[in-house]
Tab-separated table of C-alpha atoms and ligand atoms in Angstrom:
chain	number	residue	atom	x	y	z
J	30	MET	CA	-34.102	-174.907	-28.675
J	31	TYR	CA	-35.434	-173.390	-25.192
J	32	THR	CA	-33.493	-170.542	-23.441
J	33	PHE	CA	-33.819	-170.036	-19.600
J	34	ASN	CA	-31.233	-167.472	-19.648
J	35	PRO	CA	-32.662	-164.674	-17.417
J	36	GLY	CA	-31.962	-161.818	-19.938
J	37	PRO	CA	-31.952	-161.313	-22.839
J	38	SER	CA	-34.478	-164.019	-22.505
J	39	GLN	CA	-36.624	-166.344	-24.624
J	40	VAL	CA	-39.263	-163.860	-26.399
J	41	TYR	CA	-42.833	-164.498	-27.096
J	42	PRO	CA	-43.215	-166.503	-30.237
J	43	GLN	CA	-45.679	-164.225	-31.255
J	44	VAL	CA	-42.873	-161.557	-31.834
J	45	ARG	CA	-42.304	-163.163	-35.150
J	46	GLN	CA	-45.531	-161.904	-36.548
J	47	TYR	CA	-45.060	-158.537	-34.835
J	48	LEU	CA	-41.949	-157.904	-36.530
J	49	GLN	CA	-43.753	-158.816	-39.988
J	50	ASP	CA	-46.417	-156.418	-39.090
J	51	ALA	CA	-44.279	-153.729	-37.915
J	52	PHE	CA	-42.412	-153.816	-41.216
J	53	ASP	CA	-45.610	-154.242	-43.477
J	54	GLU	CA	-47.580	-151.418	-41.522
J	55	GLY	CA	-44.787	-148.972	-42.180
J	56	TRP	CA	-43.831	-148.466	-38.275
J	57	LEU	CA	-40.061	-148.737	-39.086
J	58	SER	CA	-40.202	-145.018	-40.801
J	59	THR	CA	-43.125	-143.702	-38.930
J	60	PRO	CA	-42.396	-140.082	-37.905
J	61	HIS	CA	-42.178	-139.893	-34.121
J	62	ARG	CA	-43.809	-136.387	-34.003
J	63	GLY	CA	-47.003	-137.645	-36.136
J	64	GLU	CA	-50.194	-138.627	-35.096
J	65	LYS	CA	-49.902	-142.437	-35.857
J	66	PHE	CA	-46.986	-142.423	-33.455
J	67	VAL	CA	-48.893	-140.244	-30.752
J	68	GLN	CA	-51.810	-142.953	-31.048
J	69	LEU	CA	-49.566	-145.754	-30.546
J	70	MET	CA	-48.088	-144.204	-27.381
J	71	ARG	CA	-51.261	-143.333	-25.884
J	72	GLN	CA	-52.807	-146.600	-26.555
J	73	THR	CA	-49.485	-148.472	-25.222
J	74	VAL	CA	-49.776	-146.406	-22.029
J	75	GLN	CA	-53.289	-147.086	-21.482
J	76	GLU	CA	-52.806	-150.794	-22.238
J	77	LEU	CA	-49.835	-151.033	-19.669
J	78	LYS	CA	-52.039	-149.427	-17.061
J	79	THR	CA	-54.843	-151.849	-17.536
J	80	LYS	CA	-52.924	-155.128	-18.067
J	81	LEU	CA	-50.373	-154.480	-15.166
J	82	ASN	CA	-52.630	-152.787	-12.684
J	83	ILE	CA	-50.858	-149.496	-12.644
J	84	PRO	CA	-52.903	-146.624	-10.990
J	85	GLN	CA	-54.332	-144.334	-13.733
J	86	ASP	CA	-52.729	-141.390	-11.936
J	87	TYR	CA	-49.203	-142.623	-12.456
J	88	THR	CA	-46.988	-141.575	-15.247
J	89	ILE	CA	-45.198	-143.853	-17.598
J	90	PHE	CA	-42.107	-143.057	-19.375
J	91	PHE	CA	-40.335	-145.166	-21.916
J	92	LEU	CA	-36.275	-145.205	-21.732
J	93	SER	CA	-33.649	-147.406	-23.229
J	94	SER	CA	-32.599	-149.587	-20.210
J	95	ALA	CA	-32.715	-150.055	-16.746
J	96	THR	CA	-29.274	-148.847	-16.643
J	97	GLU	CA	-30.518	-145.597	-18.325
J	98	CYS	CA	-33.413	-145.220	-15.319
J	99	TRP	CA	-30.338	-145.457	-12.837
J	100	GLU	CA	-28.623	-142.297	-13.986
J	101	VAL	CA	-31.896	-140.346	-14.621
J	102	LEU	CA	-33.182	-140.970	-11.120
J	103	ALA	CA	-29.843	-139.891	-9.835
J	104	GLN	CA	-29.792	-136.738	-11.848
J	105	SER	CA	-33.278	-135.535	-11.991
J	106	LEU	CA	-34.739	-136.814	-8.507
J	107	THR	CA	-31.463	-136.997	-6.372
J	108	PRO	CA	-30.177	-133.598	-5.255
J	109	THR	CA	-28.304	-134.657	-2.394
J	110	LYS	CA	-28.162	-138.543	-1.938
J	111	SER	CA	-29.794	-142.111	-2.273
J	112	PHE	CA	-29.808	-144.735	0.110
J	113	HIS	CA	-29.318	-148.357	-1.637
J	114	LEU	CA	-30.344	-151.550	0.061
J	115	TYR	CA	-29.073	-154.450	-2.033
J	116	ASN	CA	-27.809	-158.136	-1.961
J	117	GLY	CA	-26.533	-158.588	-5.405
J	118	ALA	CA	-24.662	-157.192	-8.438
J	119	PHE	CA	-27.646	-155.309	-9.976
J	120	GLY	CA	-28.558	-153.540	-6.955
J	121	GLN	CA	-25.069	-152.740	-6.174
J	122	LYS	CA	-24.275	-151.461	-9.826
J	123	TRP	CA	-27.545	-149.059	-9.081
J	124	TYR	CA	-25.707	-148.034	-6.173
J	125	GLN	CA	-22.311	-147.218	-7.816
J	126	ALA	CA	-24.013	-145.503	-10.704
J	127	ALA	CA	-25.696	-143.102	-8.101
J	128	LYS	CA	-22.669	-142.685	-5.954
J	129	ALA	CA	-20.736	-141.747	-9.046
J	130	LEU	CA	-23.169	-138.799	-9.589
J	131	ARG	CA	-24.186	-138.220	-5.776
J	132	PRO	CA	-20.945	-139.082	-3.669
J	133	ALA	CA	-22.792	-138.769	-0.450
J	134	THR	CA	-25.074	-141.821	-1.264
J	135	VAL	CA	-24.951	-144.714	0.908
J	136	GLY	CA	-25.302	-148.405	0.330
J	137	LEU	CA	-26.386	-151.096	3.043
J	138	THR	CA	-25.971	-155.023	1.960
J	139	PHE	CA	-27.969	-157.912	3.506
J	140	GLY	CA	-27.625	-161.581	2.804
J	141	ILE	CA	-29.543	-163.572	0.299
J	142	ASP	CA	-31.619	-165.647	3.108
J	143	GLU	CA	-32.391	-162.514	5.031
J	144	VAL	CA	-35.354	-160.488	5.058
J	145	PRO	CA	-34.200	-156.737	5.545
J	146	ASP	CA	-35.429	-154.903	8.819
J	147	ALA	CA	-37.023	-151.716	8.008
J	148	ASP	CA	-36.724	-150.700	11.313
J	149	ASN	CA	-32.866	-150.998	11.500
J	150	LEU	CA	-31.099	-149.081	8.224
J	151	PRO	CA	-27.996	-147.453	9.339
J	152	GLY	CA	-27.143	-144.617	7.034
J	153	LEU	CA	-30.686	-143.877	6.289
J	154	ASP	CA	-31.396	-140.436	7.207
J	155	GLU	CA	-33.451	-137.213	6.669
J	156	GLN	CA	-31.186	-135.892	3.894
J	157	THR	CA	-31.852	-139.011	1.899
J	158	ASP	CA	-33.726	-138.230	-1.362
J	159	LEU	CA	-34.462	-141.947	-2.583
J	160	VAL	CA	-34.473	-145.062	-0.989
J	161	CYS	CA	-33.556	-147.513	-3.528
J	162	ILE	CA	-34.461	-151.478	-3.731
J	163	THR	CA	-34.196	-154.298	-6.043
J	164	GLN	CA	-37.488	-155.920	-6.123
J	165	ASN	CA	-35.989	-159.156	-7.919
J	166	GLU	CA	-32.286	-159.261	-7.724
J	167	THR	CA	-31.494	-161.318	-10.837
J	168	ALA	CA	-28.031	-161.972	-9.724
J	169	THR	CA	-28.702	-163.745	-6.515
J	170	THR	CA	-32.054	-165.007	-7.588
J	171	THR	CA	-33.846	-163.351	-4.360
J	172	GLN	CA	-37.007	-161.477	-4.179
J	173	LEU	CA	-38.484	-158.842	-1.755
J	174	ARG	CA	-42.009	-159.618	-0.813
J	175	ASP	CA	-44.798	-157.078	-0.739
J	176	GLY	CA	-44.716	-156.807	3.212
J	177	THR	CA	-41.087	-155.925	3.174
J	178	ILE	CA	-41.668	-153.289	0.584
J	179	LEU	CA	-44.882	-152.007	2.547
J	180	ASN	CA	-42.634	-151.750	5.526
J	181	LEU	CA	-39.935	-149.799	3.979
J	182	TYR	CA	-42.570	-147.703	2.180
J	183	ASN	CA	-44.193	-146.791	5.693
J	184	ARG	CA	-40.924	-145.938	7.359
J	185	LEU	CA	-39.394	-143.592	4.636
J	186	PRO	CA	-37.830	-140.520	5.902
J	187	SER	CA	-40.249	-137.427	5.332
J	188	LYS	CA	-38.993	-136.302	1.823
J	189	ALA	CA	-37.832	-139.672	0.395
J	190	LEU	CA	-39.356	-141.410	-2.378
J	191	LEU	CA	-39.046	-145.333	-2.868
J	192	ALA	CA	-37.524	-146.004	-5.972
J	193	VAL	CA	-37.755	-149.851	-7.026
J	194	ASP	CA	-35.846	-151.926	-9.648
J	195	ALA	CA	-38.441	-154.461	-10.888
J	196	THR	CA	-36.575	-155.327	-14.083
J	197	SER	CA	-36.722	-159.028	-13.760
J	198	SER	CA	-40.273	-159.195	-12.212
J	199	MET	CA	-42.462	-156.506	-13.910
J	200	ALA	CA	-44.812	-158.104	-16.259
J	201	GLY	CA	-44.206	-161.485	-14.766
J	202	VAL	CA	-45.441	-160.989	-11.065
J	203	GLN	CA	-48.109	-158.361	-9.883
J	204	ILE	CA	-46.565	-155.518	-8.546
J	205	LYS	CA	-48.360	-153.201	-5.941
J	206	PHE	CA	-47.286	-150.071	-7.491
J	207	ILE	CA	-49.094	-148.010	-4.811
J	208	LYS	CA	-46.803	-148.963	-2.297
J	209	GLY	CA	-43.853	-147.359	-4.293
J	210	ASP	CA	-43.107	-143.974	-6.144
J	211	ILE	CA	-40.882	-145.384	-8.819
J	212	TRP	CA	-40.773	-148.646	-10.444
J	213	TYR	CA	-38.700	-149.548	-13.859
J	214	SER	CA	-38.018	-152.498	-15.938
J	215	SER	CA	-36.637	-153.352	-19.142
J	216	VAL	CA	-38.245	-155.365	-21.592
J	217	GLN	CA	-35.777	-158.269	-22.405
J	218	LYS	CA	-36.813	-159.782	-19.119
J	219	CYS	CA	-40.454	-160.617	-18.046
J	220	PHE	CA	-41.960	-158.790	-20.936
J	221	GLY	CA	-40.515	-161.386	-23.133
J	222	LEU	CA	-39.299	-158.822	-25.815
J	223	PRO	CA	-35.993	-157.950	-27.478
J	224	ALA	CA	-33.825	-155.701	-25.591
J	225	GLY	CA	-33.460	-151.564	-25.971
J	226	LEU	CA	-36.484	-150.515	-24.196
J	227	ALA	CA	-37.417	-149.694	-20.579
J	228	VAL	CA	-40.791	-148.742	-18.918
J	229	MET	CA	-40.519	-146.413	-15.937
J	230	VAL	CA	-43.586	-145.704	-13.793
J	231	LEU	CA	-43.878	-142.699	-11.467
J	232	SER	CA	-46.279	-141.785	-8.751
J	233	PRO	CA	-47.943	-138.609	-8.610
J	234	ARG	CA	-45.736	-138.045	-5.501
J	235	ALA	CA	-42.753	-138.424	-7.615
J	236	ILE	CA	-43.895	-136.175	-10.363
J	237	GLU	CA	-44.622	-133.481	-7.577
J	238	ARG	CA	-40.825	-133.852	-6.571
J	239	MET	CA	-39.670	-133.616	-10.155
J	240	ARG	CA	-41.575	-130.607	-10.761
J	241	GLN	CA	-40.206	-129.005	-7.598
J	242	LEU	CA	-36.530	-129.938	-8.686
J	243	LYS	CA	-36.884	-128.922	-12.314
J	244	GLU	CA	-33.765	-130.602	-13.442
J	245	ARG	CA	-33.128	-130.054	-17.160
J	246	SER	CA	-29.335	-130.081	-17.951
J	247	HIS	CA	-29.263	-133.529	-19.594
J	248	TYR	CA	-30.607	-135.066	-22.859
J	249	ASN	CA	-32.711	-137.291	-20.845
J	250	SER	CA	-33.846	-135.170	-17.942
J	251	LEU	CA	-36.926	-136.250	-16.637
J	252	THR	CA	-38.670	-132.983	-16.467
J	253	GLU	CA	-37.980	-132.814	-20.261
J	254	GLN	CA	-39.147	-136.326	-20.852
J	255	TYR	CA	-42.465	-135.243	-18.701
J	256	ASP	CA	-43.213	-132.374	-20.757
J	257	LYS	CA	-42.873	-134.355	-24.060
J	258	MET	CA	-45.012	-137.328	-22.457
J	259	LEU	CA	-47.863	-134.938	-21.705
J	260	ASN	CA	-48.360	-135.146	-25.546
J	261	PHE	CA	-47.436	-138.824	-25.673
J	262	GLN	CA	-44.103	-137.935	-27.228
J	263	THR	CA	-40.534	-138.358	-26.302
J	264	THR	CA	-37.461	-136.059	-26.079
J	265	HIS	CA	-35.512	-137.750	-28.979
J	266	THR	CA	-36.433	-140.359	-31.683
J	267	PRO	CA	-37.545	-143.166	-29.592
J	268	ASN	CA	-37.319	-146.992	-30.290
J	269	VAL	CA	-40.404	-146.953	-32.321
J	270	LEU	CA	-40.165	-150.784	-33.211
J	271	GLY	CA	-39.662	-151.435	-29.295
J	272	ILE	CA	-42.838	-149.532	-28.310
J	273	TYR	CA	-44.750	-151.247	-31.174
J	274	LEU	CA	-43.646	-154.686	-29.932
J	275	LEU	CA	-44.604	-153.909	-26.504
J	276	ASN	CA	-47.841	-152.578	-27.500
J	277	ARG	CA	-48.959	-155.791	-29.290
J	278	SER	CA	-47.549	-158.042	-26.752
J	279	ILE	CA	-49.252	-156.261	-23.768
J	280	HIS	CA	-52.443	-156.278	-25.993
J	281	ASP	CA	-52.404	-159.729	-26.488
J	282	ASN	CA	-51.303	-161.155	-23.031
J	283	PRO	CA	-53.742	-161.612	-20.216
J	284	PRO	CA	-54.154	-159.524	-17.156
J	285	ILE	CA	-51.100	-159.544	-14.871
J	286	LYS	CA	-53.142	-161.402	-12.311
J	287	VAL	CA	-53.274	-164.438	-14.595
J	288	THR	CA	-49.737	-164.279	-15.421
J	289	HIS	CA	-48.711	-163.904	-11.971
J	290	GLN	CA	-50.432	-167.037	-10.698
J	291	HIS	CA	-49.108	-168.990	-13.692
J	292	VAL	CA	-45.604	-167.960	-12.888
J	293	VAL	CA	-45.648	-168.355	-9.080
J	294	GLU	CA	-47.117	-171.929	-9.520
J	295	ARG	CA	-44.246	-172.772	-11.771
J	296	ALA	CA	-41.873	-171.403	-9.424
J	297	THR	CA	-43.345	-173.536	-6.541
J	298	LYS	CA	-43.074	-176.531	-8.600
J	299	LEU	CA	-39.467	-175.773	-9.629
J	300	TYR	CA	-38.482	-175.320	-6.114
J	301	ASP	CA	-40.397	-178.221	-4.882
J	302	TYR	CA	-38.492	-180.301	-7.532
J	303	PHE	CA	-34.691	-179.103	-6.861
J	304	ASP	CA	-35.310	-178.934	-3.167
J	305	GLN	CA	-35.646	-182.636	-3.269
J	306	ALA	CA	-34.672	-184.603	-6.232
J	307	THR	CA	-31.557	-183.484	-7.772
J	308	GLN	CA	-27.600	-183.337	-6.999
J	309	LEU	CA	-28.143	-179.520	-7.498
J	310	ARG	CA	-29.680	-177.123	-4.695
J	311	PRO	CA	-31.543	-173.996	-4.824
J	312	LEU	CA	-28.854	-171.247	-4.013
J	313	VAL	CA	-31.441	-169.554	-1.758
J	314	THR	CA	-32.477	-171.826	1.160
J	315	ASN	CA	-35.087	-169.216	2.835
J	316	PRO	CA	-38.360	-169.923	1.103
J	317	GLU	CA	-39.327	-166.155	1.955
J	318	THR	CA	-36.318	-164.477	-0.254
J	319	ARG	CA	-36.544	-166.763	-2.973
J	320	SER	CA	-37.444	-165.025	-6.437
J	321	SER	CA	-40.296	-166.488	-8.347
J	322	THR	CA	-39.223	-165.183	-11.598
J	323	VAL	CA	-35.454	-166.536	-11.653
J	324	VAL	CA	-34.493	-170.006	-9.827
J	325	GLY	CA	-30.973	-170.078	-8.803
J	326	LEU	CA	-29.218	-173.460	-8.280
J	327	THR	CA	-25.908	-174.397	-6.858
J	328	ALA	CA	-23.306	-177.105	-7.262
J	329	ALA	CA	-19.684	-177.844	-7.573
J	330	PRO	CA	-18.176	-176.163	-10.721
J	331	ALA	CA	-17.512	-179.494	-12.320
J	332	LEU	CA	-21.042	-180.553	-12.100
J	333	ILE	CA	-22.302	-177.000	-13.098
J	334	GLU	CA	-20.173	-177.284	-16.133
J	335	GLU	CA	-21.535	-180.751	-17.000
J	336	VAL	CA	-25.000	-179.735	-16.486
J	337	LYS	CA	-24.662	-176.888	-18.879
J	338	ARG	CA	-23.097	-179.125	-21.597
J	339	ARG	CA	-25.340	-181.783	-21.327
J	340	ALA	CA	-28.407	-179.452	-21.326
J	341	LEU	CA	-27.234	-177.762	-24.601
J	342	GLU	CA	-26.983	-181.168	-26.216
J	343	ASN	CA	-30.743	-181.458	-25.247
J	344	GLY	CA	-31.904	-178.071	-26.663
J	345	LEU	CA	-31.839	-176.301	-23.405
J	346	PHE	CA	-29.785	-173.099	-22.469
J	347	ILE	CA	-29.724	-172.659	-18.948
J	348	GLY	CA	-28.179	-169.564	-17.663
J	349	SER	CA	-24.909	-169.118	-15.532
J	350	GLY	CA	-24.417	-167.956	-12.247
J	351	TYR	CA	-23.881	-164.182	-11.905
J	352	GLY	CA	-20.460	-162.854	-11.306
J	353	GLU	CA	-18.679	-164.731	-8.517
J	354	ARG	CA	-21.183	-167.502	-8.557
J	355	LYS	CA	-20.535	-168.183	-12.311
J	356	ALA	CA	-18.687	-171.373	-11.756
J	357	THR	CA	-20.948	-172.560	-8.821
J	358	GLY	CA	-24.330	-171.510	-9.949
J	359	LEU	CA	-27.189	-171.924	-12.549
J	360	ARG	CA	-29.881	-169.218	-13.106
J	361	ILE	CA	-33.371	-170.608	-14.667
J	362	ALA	CA	-35.464	-167.812	-15.888
J	363	ASN	CA	-39.301	-168.501	-15.055
J	364	PHE	CA	-40.419	-165.893	-17.286
J	365	PRO	CA	-44.014	-165.814	-18.783
J	366	ALA	CA	-42.772	-166.291	-22.377
J	367	ILE	CA	-41.208	-169.550	-21.682
J	368	PRO	CA	-43.809	-172.327	-22.532
J	369	ASP	CA	-44.775	-174.858	-19.658
J	370	ALA	CA	-43.436	-177.473	-22.260
J	371	ALA	CA	-39.939	-176.219	-21.880
J	372	PHE	CA	-40.337	-176.579	-18.233
J	373	GLU	CA	-41.644	-180.070	-18.665
J	374	GLN	CA	-38.712	-180.993	-21.072
J	375	LEU	CA	-36.283	-179.352	-18.240
J	376	VAL	CA	-37.527	-181.423	-15.348
J	377	GLN	CA	-37.269	-184.381	-17.557
J	378	PHE	CA	-33.798	-183.675	-18.374
J	379	PHE	CA	-32.827	-183.335	-14.600
J	380	ALA	CA	-34.595	-186.550	-13.694
J	381	LYS	CA	-33.042	-188.572	-16.254
J	382	GLU	CA	-29.564	-187.141	-16.267
J	383	PHE	CA	-28.896	-185.665	-12.430
J	384	SER	CA	-31.379	-187.065	-10.122
T	408	PLP	C1	-31.119	-156.965	-16.546
T	408	PLP	C2	-31.154	-155.997	-15.236
T	408	PLP	C3	-30.892	-154.706	-15.030
T	408	PLP	C4	-30.199	-153.994	-16.403
T	408	PLP	O1	-31.122	-153.924	-17.456
T	408	PLP	P1	-30.570	-153.096	-18.693
T	408	PLP	O2	-31.961	-153.127	-19.363
T	408	PLP	O3	-29.470	-154.068	-19.377
T	408	PLP	O4	-30.050	-151.959	-18.299
T	408	PLP	C5	-30.847	-153.971	-14.108
T	408	PLP	N1	-31.402	-154.657	-12.925
T	408	PLP	C6	-32.032	-155.674	-12.681
T	408	PLP	C7	-32.424	-156.243	-11.556
T	408	PLP	C8	-31.841	-156.550	-13.962
T	408	PLP	O5	-32.422	-157.556	-13.904
């Protein structure tokens, strides 16, 4: 059985061995203030920086989910308001989470085939603390290219930081961390690991802002987390198993450049195939806005139902469309943990049954 669900997604097969090792090596009861854990944290941070090309002067935090990152960013780095540019459900949820805490927060939507124009963003003003974008919108299967993110970054209001949800792309495609101040992801997507851990990366500029604001009124306040992280510790008992699995997996995986190339090539093949050969069509028609890590397809509800059912009979679990597109959509995760053999089987299935 292969799963193409875009989260929780197929985990790396090595996870089975890592879990066994975690148990045998006593990680499940390792004290989180002890030297053994601190070593693990230090190593994991270094390994992440090396393998994902994260600048050495950026700071890494471990949280429990991308959703927790939304709340922490609103609490700790948004004294006034944030500005959210989005085209799908995850970007919208982030906007709503921020607005619940900072009512002056502003949202602006754009279309799934549209590249947002950094020069025309009504509602973005000098009072904005954070400009929030979703690099890979898992719900609409769209992606913001590096050039778009760079344009936004270059046009930020003077005190604003650029915060990027990279939940379904970090560790799958190469991210230009220097073109953003805050990047986060949770590990059940491109990291190919079980859920329950998020990685958040902050630029020196974001850390400087955090220092000025000194927000300490929540259990997960960034300032508190930062103080602990200076010694590779956490504010509360962390997901030690999750961090252990991340450590092993990042260590055993190739540098992001290699993974990136593989993922992008596979995405190109998938789009080429679905552009021509089947009764289904890619949801996103603009090649410039298509996601490389989650491929969205669309068709009439009856056909979607049939594809899902027949795929399951063939040992292929395809993700549903998200939210309003549940009945008319399919999503195929193109995450690195899913082997090429799975995609060969998937394409053969479509060629045989739905061409
Ligand atoms: C999955 C996902 C989230 C939510 O992640 P959690 O770990 O469940 O909080 C947020 N943003 C995007 C883009 C996602 O794909």
